[in-house]
CSV table of C-alpha atoms in Angstrom, one decimal:
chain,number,residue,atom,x,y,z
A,1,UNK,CA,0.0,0.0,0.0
A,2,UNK,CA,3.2,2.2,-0.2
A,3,UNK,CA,5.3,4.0,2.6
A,4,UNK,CA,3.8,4.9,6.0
A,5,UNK,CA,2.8,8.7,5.8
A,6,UNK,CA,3.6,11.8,8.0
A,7,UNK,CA,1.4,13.9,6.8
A,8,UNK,CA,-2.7,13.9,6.7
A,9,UNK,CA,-2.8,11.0,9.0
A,10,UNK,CA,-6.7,11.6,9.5
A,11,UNK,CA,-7.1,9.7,6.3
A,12,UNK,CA,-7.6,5.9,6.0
A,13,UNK,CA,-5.2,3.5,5.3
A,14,UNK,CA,-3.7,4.1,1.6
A,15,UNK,CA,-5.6,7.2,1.0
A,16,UNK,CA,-3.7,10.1,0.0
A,17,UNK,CA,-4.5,13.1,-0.9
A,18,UNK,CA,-2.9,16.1,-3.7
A,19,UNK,CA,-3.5,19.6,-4.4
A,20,UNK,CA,-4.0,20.7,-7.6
A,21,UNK,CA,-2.7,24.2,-9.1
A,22,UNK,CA,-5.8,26.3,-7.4
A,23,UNK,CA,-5.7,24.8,-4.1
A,24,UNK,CA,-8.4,22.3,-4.7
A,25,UNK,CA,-8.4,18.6,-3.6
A,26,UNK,CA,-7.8,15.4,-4.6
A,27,UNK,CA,-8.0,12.3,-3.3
A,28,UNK,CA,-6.7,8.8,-4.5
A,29,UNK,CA,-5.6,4.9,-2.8
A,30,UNK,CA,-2.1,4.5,-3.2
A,31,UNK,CA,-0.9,1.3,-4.6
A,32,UNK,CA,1.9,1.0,-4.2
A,33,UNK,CA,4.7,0.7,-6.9
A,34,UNK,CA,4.4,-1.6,-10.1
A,35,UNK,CA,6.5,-4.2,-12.0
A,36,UNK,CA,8.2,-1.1,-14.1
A,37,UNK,CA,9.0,0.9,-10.7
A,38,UNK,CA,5.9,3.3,-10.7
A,39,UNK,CA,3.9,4.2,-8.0
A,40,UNK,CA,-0.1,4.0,-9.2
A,41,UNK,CA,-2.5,6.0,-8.1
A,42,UNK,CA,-6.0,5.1,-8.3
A,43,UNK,CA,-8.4,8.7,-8.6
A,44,UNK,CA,-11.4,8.8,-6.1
A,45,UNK,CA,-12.1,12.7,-7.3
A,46,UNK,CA,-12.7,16.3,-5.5
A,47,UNK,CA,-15.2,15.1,-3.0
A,48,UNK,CA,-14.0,13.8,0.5
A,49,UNK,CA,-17.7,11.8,0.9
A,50,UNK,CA,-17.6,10.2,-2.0
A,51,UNK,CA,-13.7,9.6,-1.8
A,52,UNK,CA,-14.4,7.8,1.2
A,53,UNK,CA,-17.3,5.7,-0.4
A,54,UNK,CA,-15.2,4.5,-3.3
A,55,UNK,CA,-11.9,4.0,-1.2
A,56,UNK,CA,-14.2,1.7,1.0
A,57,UNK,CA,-15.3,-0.4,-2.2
A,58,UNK,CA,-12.4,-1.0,-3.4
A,59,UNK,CA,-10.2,-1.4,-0.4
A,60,UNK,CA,-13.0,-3.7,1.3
A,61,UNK,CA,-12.5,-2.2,4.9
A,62,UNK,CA,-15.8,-4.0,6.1
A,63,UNK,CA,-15.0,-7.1,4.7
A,64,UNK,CA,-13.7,-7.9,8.3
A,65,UNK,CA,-14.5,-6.7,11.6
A,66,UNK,CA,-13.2,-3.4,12.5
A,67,UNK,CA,-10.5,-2.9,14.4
A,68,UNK,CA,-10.2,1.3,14.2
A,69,UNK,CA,-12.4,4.1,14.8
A,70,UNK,CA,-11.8,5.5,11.1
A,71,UNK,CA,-12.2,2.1,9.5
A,72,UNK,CA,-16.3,2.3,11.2
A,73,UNK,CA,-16.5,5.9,10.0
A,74,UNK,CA,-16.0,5.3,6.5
A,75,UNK,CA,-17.3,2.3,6.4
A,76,UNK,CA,-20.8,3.4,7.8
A,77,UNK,CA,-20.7,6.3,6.0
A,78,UNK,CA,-20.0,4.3,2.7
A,79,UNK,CA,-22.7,1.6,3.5
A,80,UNK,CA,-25.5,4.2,5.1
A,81,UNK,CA,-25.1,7.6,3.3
A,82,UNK,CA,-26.7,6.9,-0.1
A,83,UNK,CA,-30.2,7.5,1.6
A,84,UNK,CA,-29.5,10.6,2.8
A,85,UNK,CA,-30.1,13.8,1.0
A,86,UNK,CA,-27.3,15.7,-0.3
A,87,UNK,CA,-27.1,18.2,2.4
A,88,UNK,CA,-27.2,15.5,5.0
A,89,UNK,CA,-24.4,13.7,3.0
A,90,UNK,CA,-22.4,16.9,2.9
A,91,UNK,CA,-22.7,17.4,6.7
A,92,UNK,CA,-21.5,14.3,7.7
A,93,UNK,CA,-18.6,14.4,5.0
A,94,UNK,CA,-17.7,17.2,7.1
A,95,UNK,CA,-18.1,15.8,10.5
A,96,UNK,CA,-16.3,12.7,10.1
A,97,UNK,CA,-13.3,14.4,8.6
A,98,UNK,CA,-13.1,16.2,12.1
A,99,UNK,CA,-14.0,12.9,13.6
A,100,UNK,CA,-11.2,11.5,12.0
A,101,UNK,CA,-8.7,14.7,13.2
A,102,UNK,CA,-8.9,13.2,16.9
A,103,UNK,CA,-9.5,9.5,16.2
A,104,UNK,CA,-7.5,8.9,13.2
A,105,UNK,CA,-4.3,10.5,14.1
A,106,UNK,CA,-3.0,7.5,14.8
A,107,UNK,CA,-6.0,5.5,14.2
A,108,UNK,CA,-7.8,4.7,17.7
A,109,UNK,CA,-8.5,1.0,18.1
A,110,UNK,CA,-12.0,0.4,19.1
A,111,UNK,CA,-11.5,-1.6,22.7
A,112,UNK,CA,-9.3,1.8,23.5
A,113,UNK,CA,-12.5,4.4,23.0
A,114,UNK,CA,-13.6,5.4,26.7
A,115,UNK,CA,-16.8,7.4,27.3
A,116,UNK,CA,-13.8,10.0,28.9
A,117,UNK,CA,-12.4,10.8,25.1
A,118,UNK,CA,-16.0,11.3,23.8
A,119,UNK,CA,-15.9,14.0,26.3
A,120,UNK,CA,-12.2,15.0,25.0
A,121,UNK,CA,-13.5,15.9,21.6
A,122,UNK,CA,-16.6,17.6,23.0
A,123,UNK,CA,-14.4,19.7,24.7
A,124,UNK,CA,-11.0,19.6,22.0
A,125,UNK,CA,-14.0,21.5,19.4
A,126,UNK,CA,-14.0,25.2,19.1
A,127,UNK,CA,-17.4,24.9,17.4
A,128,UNK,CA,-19.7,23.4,20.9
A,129,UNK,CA,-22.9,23.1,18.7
A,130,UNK,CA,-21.3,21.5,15.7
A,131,UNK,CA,-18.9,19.0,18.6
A,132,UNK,CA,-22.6,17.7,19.6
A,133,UNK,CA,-23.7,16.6,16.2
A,134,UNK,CA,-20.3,15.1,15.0
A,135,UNK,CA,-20.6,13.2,18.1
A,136,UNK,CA,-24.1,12.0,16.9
A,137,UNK,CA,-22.7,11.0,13.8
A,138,UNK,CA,-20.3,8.9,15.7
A,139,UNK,CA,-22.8,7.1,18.2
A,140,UNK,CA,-24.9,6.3,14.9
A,141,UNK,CA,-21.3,5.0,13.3
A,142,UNK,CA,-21.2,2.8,16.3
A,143,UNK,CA,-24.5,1.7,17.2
A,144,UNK,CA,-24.5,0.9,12.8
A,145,UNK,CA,-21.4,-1.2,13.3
A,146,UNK,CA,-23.0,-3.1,16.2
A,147,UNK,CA,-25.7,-3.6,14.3
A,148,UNK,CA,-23.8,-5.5,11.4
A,149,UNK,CA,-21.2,-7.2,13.8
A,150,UNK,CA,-18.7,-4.5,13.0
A,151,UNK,CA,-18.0,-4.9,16.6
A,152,UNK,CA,-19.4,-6.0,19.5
A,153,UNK,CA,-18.0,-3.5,21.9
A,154,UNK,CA,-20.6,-1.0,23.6
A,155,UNK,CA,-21.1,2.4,22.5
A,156,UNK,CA,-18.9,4.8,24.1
A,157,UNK,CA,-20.9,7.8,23.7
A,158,UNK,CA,-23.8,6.6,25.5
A,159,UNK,CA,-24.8,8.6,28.6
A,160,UNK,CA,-22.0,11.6,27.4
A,161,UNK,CA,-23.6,14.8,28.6
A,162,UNK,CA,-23.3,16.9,25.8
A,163,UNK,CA,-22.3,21.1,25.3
A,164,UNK,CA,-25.4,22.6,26.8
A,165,UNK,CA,-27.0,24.4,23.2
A,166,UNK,CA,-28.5,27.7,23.1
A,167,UNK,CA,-31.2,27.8,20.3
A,168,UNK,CA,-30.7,30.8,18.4
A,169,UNK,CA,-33.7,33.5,18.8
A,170,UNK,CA,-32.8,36.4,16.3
A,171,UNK,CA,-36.3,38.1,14.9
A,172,UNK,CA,-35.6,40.4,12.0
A,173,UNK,CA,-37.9,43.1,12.4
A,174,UNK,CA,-39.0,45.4,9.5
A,175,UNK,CA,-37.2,48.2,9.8
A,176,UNK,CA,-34.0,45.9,10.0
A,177,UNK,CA,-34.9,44.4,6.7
A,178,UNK,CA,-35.5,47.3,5.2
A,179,UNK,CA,-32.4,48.6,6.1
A,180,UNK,CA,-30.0,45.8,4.8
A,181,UNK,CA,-32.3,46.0,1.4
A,182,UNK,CA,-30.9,49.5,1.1
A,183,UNK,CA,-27.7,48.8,0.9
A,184,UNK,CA,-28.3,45.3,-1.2
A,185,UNK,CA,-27.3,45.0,-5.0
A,186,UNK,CA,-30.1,43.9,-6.9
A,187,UNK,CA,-29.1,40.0,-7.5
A,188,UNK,CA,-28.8,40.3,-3.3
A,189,UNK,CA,-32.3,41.9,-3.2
A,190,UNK,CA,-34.2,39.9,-5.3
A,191,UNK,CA,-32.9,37.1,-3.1
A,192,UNK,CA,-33.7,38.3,0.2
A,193,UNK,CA,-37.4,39.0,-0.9
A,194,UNK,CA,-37.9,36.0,-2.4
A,195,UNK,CA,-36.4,34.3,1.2
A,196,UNK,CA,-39.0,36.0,2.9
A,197,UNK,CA,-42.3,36.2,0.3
A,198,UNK,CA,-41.4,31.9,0.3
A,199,UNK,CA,-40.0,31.2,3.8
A,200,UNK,CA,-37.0,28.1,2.4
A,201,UNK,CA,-33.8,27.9,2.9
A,202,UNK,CA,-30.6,29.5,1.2
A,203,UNK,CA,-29.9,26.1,-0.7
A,204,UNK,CA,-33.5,26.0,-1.7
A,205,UNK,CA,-33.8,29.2,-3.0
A,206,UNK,CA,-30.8,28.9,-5.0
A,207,UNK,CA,-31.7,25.7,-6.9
A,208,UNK,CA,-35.3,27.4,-7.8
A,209,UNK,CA,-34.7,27.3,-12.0
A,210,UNK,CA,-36.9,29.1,-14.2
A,211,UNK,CA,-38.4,25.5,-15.1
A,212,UNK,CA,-39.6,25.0,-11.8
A,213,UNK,CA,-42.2,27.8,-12.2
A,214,UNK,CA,-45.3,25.6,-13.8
A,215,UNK,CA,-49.0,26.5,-13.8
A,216,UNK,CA,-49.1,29.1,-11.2
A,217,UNK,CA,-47.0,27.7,-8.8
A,218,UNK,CA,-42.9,27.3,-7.7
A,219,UNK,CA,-42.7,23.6,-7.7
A,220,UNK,CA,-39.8,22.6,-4.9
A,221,UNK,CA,-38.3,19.9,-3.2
A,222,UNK,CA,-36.6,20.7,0.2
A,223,UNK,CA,-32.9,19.6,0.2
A,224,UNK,CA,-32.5,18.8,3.7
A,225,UNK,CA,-35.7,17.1,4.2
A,226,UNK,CA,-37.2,16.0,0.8
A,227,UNK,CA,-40.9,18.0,1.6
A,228,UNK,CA,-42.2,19.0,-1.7
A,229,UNK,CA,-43.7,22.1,-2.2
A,230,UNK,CA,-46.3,23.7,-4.3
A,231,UNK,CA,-46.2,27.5,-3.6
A,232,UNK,CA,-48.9,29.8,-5.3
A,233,UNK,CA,-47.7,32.8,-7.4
A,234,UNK,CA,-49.7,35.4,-6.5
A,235,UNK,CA,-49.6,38.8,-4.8
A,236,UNK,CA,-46.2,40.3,-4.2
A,237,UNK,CA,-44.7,37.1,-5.0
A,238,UNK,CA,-46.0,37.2,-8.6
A,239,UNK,CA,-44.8,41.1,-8.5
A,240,UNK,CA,-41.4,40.2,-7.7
A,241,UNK,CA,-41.1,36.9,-10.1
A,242,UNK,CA,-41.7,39.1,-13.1
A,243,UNK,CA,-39.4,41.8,-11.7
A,244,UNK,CA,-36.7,39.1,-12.0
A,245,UNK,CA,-38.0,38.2,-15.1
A,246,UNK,CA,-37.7,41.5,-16.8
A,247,UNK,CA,-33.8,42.3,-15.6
A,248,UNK,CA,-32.6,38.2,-16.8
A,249,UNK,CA,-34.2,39.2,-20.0
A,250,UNK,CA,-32.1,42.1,-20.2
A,251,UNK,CA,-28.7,40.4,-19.9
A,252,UNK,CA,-27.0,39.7,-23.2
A,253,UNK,CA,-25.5,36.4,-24.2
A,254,UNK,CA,-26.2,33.0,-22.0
A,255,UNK,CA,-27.9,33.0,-18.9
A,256,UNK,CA,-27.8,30.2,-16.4
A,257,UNK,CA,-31.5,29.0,-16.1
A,258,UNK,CA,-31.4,29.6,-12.1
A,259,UNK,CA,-34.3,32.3,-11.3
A,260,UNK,CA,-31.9,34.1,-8.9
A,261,UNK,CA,-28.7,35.0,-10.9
A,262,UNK,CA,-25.7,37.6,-10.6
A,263,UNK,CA,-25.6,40.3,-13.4
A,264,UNK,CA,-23.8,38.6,-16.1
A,265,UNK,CA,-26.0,35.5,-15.7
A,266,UNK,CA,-24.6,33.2,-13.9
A,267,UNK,CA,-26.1,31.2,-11.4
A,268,UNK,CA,-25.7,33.2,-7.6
A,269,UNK,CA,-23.3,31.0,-5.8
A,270,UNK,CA,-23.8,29.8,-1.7
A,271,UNK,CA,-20.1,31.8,-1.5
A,272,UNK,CA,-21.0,34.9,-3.4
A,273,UNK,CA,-24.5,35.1,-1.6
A,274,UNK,CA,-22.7,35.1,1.3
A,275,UNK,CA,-20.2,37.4,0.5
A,276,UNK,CA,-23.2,40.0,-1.1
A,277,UNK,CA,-25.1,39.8,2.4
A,278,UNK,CA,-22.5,40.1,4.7
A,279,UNK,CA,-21.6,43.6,2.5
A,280,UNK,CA,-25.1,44.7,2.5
A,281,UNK,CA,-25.1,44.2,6.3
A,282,UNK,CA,-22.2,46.0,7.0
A,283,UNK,CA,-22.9,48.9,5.1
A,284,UNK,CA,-26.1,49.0,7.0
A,285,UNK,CA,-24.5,48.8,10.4
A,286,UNK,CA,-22.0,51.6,9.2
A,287,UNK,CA,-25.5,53.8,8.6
A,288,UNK,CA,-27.4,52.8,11.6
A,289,UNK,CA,-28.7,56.0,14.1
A,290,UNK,CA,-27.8,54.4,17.2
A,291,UNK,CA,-25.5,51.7,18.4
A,292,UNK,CA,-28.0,49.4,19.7
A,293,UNK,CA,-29.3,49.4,16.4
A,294,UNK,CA,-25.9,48.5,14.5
A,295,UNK,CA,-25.7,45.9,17.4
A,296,UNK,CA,-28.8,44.2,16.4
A,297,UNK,CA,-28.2,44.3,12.2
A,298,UNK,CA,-24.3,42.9,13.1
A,299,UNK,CA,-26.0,39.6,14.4
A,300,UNK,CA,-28.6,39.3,11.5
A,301,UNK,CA,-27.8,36.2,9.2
A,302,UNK,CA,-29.6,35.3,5.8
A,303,UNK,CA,-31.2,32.1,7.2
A,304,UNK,CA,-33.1,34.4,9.7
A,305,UNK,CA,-35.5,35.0,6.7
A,306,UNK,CA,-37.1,32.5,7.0
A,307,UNK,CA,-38.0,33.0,10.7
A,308,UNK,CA,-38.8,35.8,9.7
A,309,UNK,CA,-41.5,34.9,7.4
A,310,UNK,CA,-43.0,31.9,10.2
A,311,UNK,CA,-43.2,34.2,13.1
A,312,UNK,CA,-45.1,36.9,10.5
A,313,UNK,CA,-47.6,34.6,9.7
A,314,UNK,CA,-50.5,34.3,12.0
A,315,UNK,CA,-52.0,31.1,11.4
A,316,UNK,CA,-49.4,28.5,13.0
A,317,UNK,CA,-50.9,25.5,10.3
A,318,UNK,CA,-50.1,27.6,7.1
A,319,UNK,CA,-46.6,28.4,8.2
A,320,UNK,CA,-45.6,25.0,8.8
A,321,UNK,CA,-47.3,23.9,5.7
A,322,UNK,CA,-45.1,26.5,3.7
A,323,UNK,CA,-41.7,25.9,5.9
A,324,UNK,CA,-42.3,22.0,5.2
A,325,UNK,CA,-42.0,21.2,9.2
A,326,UNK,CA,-43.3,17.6,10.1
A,327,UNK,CA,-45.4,19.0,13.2
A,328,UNK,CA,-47.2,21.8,14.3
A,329,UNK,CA,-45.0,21.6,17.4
A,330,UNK,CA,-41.2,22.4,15.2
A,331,UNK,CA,-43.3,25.6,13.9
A,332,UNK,CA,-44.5,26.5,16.9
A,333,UNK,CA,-41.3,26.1,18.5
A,334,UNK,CA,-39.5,28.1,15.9
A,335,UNK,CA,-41.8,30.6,16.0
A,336,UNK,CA,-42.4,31.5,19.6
A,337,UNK,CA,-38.2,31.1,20.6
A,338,UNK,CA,-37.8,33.8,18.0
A,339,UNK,CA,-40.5,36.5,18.7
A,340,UNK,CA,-42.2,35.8,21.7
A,341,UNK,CA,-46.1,33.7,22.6
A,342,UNK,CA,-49.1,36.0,21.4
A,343,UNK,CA,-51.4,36.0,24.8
A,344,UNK,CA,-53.5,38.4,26.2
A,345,UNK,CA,-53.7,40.1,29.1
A,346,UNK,CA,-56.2,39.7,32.1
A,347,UNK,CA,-59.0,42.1,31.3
């Protein structure tokens, strides 16, 4: 499988990884040298998750009970992935390359996991929140591996207290929105509405094409949970779809079929949506009248639409119907952490 390396030890065995001329990864399973001298690399591509699903096909690291925590990692994420949406599948590409920071580097063998280094990585993290789920990931990894005789070992997350979790609460109000919109370009602004007028997420709205807009309505289907959507066109919605309209039809040359675009065309980008907000934002904190007012804009994120447009709707059963939530109890929740319960007073 070649020499033993000094670098990138978080990987599995025989996986290796390059950089290409931008920066960008690769990832490939070293075999070693050939008859003529050669070493051969097989290609597993750009993306970690699927890297890991192909290195575990053709290295076979279940076809034997594990021995490592890395070798359950990418071998439950290999096996139990695929019917996951993409977003999920992303998430835990992430999580388990962090997982595999601490327990890969050398690779922990599975009778050495305590339930006292469970509470080393919750604590190694910067990020607490994000610590908790790659520690779910992790108990699922195990309690998956048990499952298929992986192991027989218990689960050493089990009974771990977790970093306590604060919810976050941010309500934009209308003023707020309006303010951020003043300072937006127009690609920006036509986003932000539509975030609101529709209530998805950032990923959602960005995958909206022009071909999803049939008979009336903005045909969707939620990334991270797979709720499809029919939302009526009407109203300032309808306003604000042939707005878009009008200024895509005035772009020259090719234009990417995505209803919210940049200037030139192209499709707007998670990173240059990001980068568009976070300018818009900052301009309007530099022009607030007070400084609790620039305090309150300086903690405003994009995703905080969509709260936004739950807590402004009055009837609890239409906004979870238009935020795709499973129960009336995740909307309620939502709603009422953000803006406050509606009750009335005595008399």
């Amino acid at each position: 499988m070649g020499r033993k390396p000094t670098i990138n030890l978080n990987l599995p065995p025989g996986m290796r990884v390059k950089k290409g001329a931008r920066g960008k990864q690769w990832y490939y399973v070293d075999r070693g040298r050939g008859a003529d001298g050669k070493r051969r690399w097989e290609p597993l591509g750009d993306d970690f998750s699927e890297a890991l699903r192909q290195y575990a096909e053709r290295v076979k690291v279940f076809a034997a009970p594990a021995v490592t925590v890395p070798e359950i990692l990418v071998a439950w994420q290999a096996a139990a992935m695929a019917e996951h949406a993409p977003r999920t599948r992303r998430d835990v590409a992430g999580s388990i390359k962090r997982l595999l920071e601490f327990f890969g580097n050398p690779p922990a063998p599975l009778v050495a996991v305590e339930p006292q280094h469970i509470r080393q990585y919750l604590d190694w993290r910067t990020g607490k929140t994000q610590a908790n789920r790659e520690i779910a990931w992790f108990s699922a990894a195990w309690n998956w591996a048990r499952e298929t005789g992986k192991t027989s070992l218990p689960n050493p997350a089990t009974g771990v207290r977790r970093n306590k979790e604060k919810g976050r609460d941010v309500y934009v109000e209308d003023s707020e929105l309006a303010a951020i919109l003043a300072h937006a370009d127009e690609p920006l602004r036509e986003a932000m509405e539509l975030a609101y007028l529709i209530g998805q997420r950032p990923c959602d709205l960005r995958d909206i094409s022009e071909t999803d807009i049939r008979d009336g309505h903005i045909l969707l289907k939620q990334d991270k949970t797979g709720a499809k959507l029919r939302i009526e066109i009407t109203g300032d919605l309808q306003s604000l779809i042939e707005r878009i309209k009008q200024r895509k039809a005035r772009i020259h040359g090719v234009r990417s079929l995505a209803l919210i675009c940049k200037e030139n065309g192209e499709k707007l980008t998670r990173d240059a949506m990001r980068y568009r907000f976070d300018k818009a934002r900052a301009a309007a904190v530099e022009s607030a009248a007070t400084p609790e007012e620039a305090k309150k804009l300086r903690i405003i994120q994009f995703r905080d639409l969509r709260a936004k447009a739950a807590s402004d709707i009055e009837n609890l059963r239409r906004a979870q119907r238009l935020l795709g939530h499973s129960s009336q109890a995740t909307t309620e929740h939502y709603v009422r952490k953000r803006r406050g319960d509606k009750v009335m007073p005595v008399r």
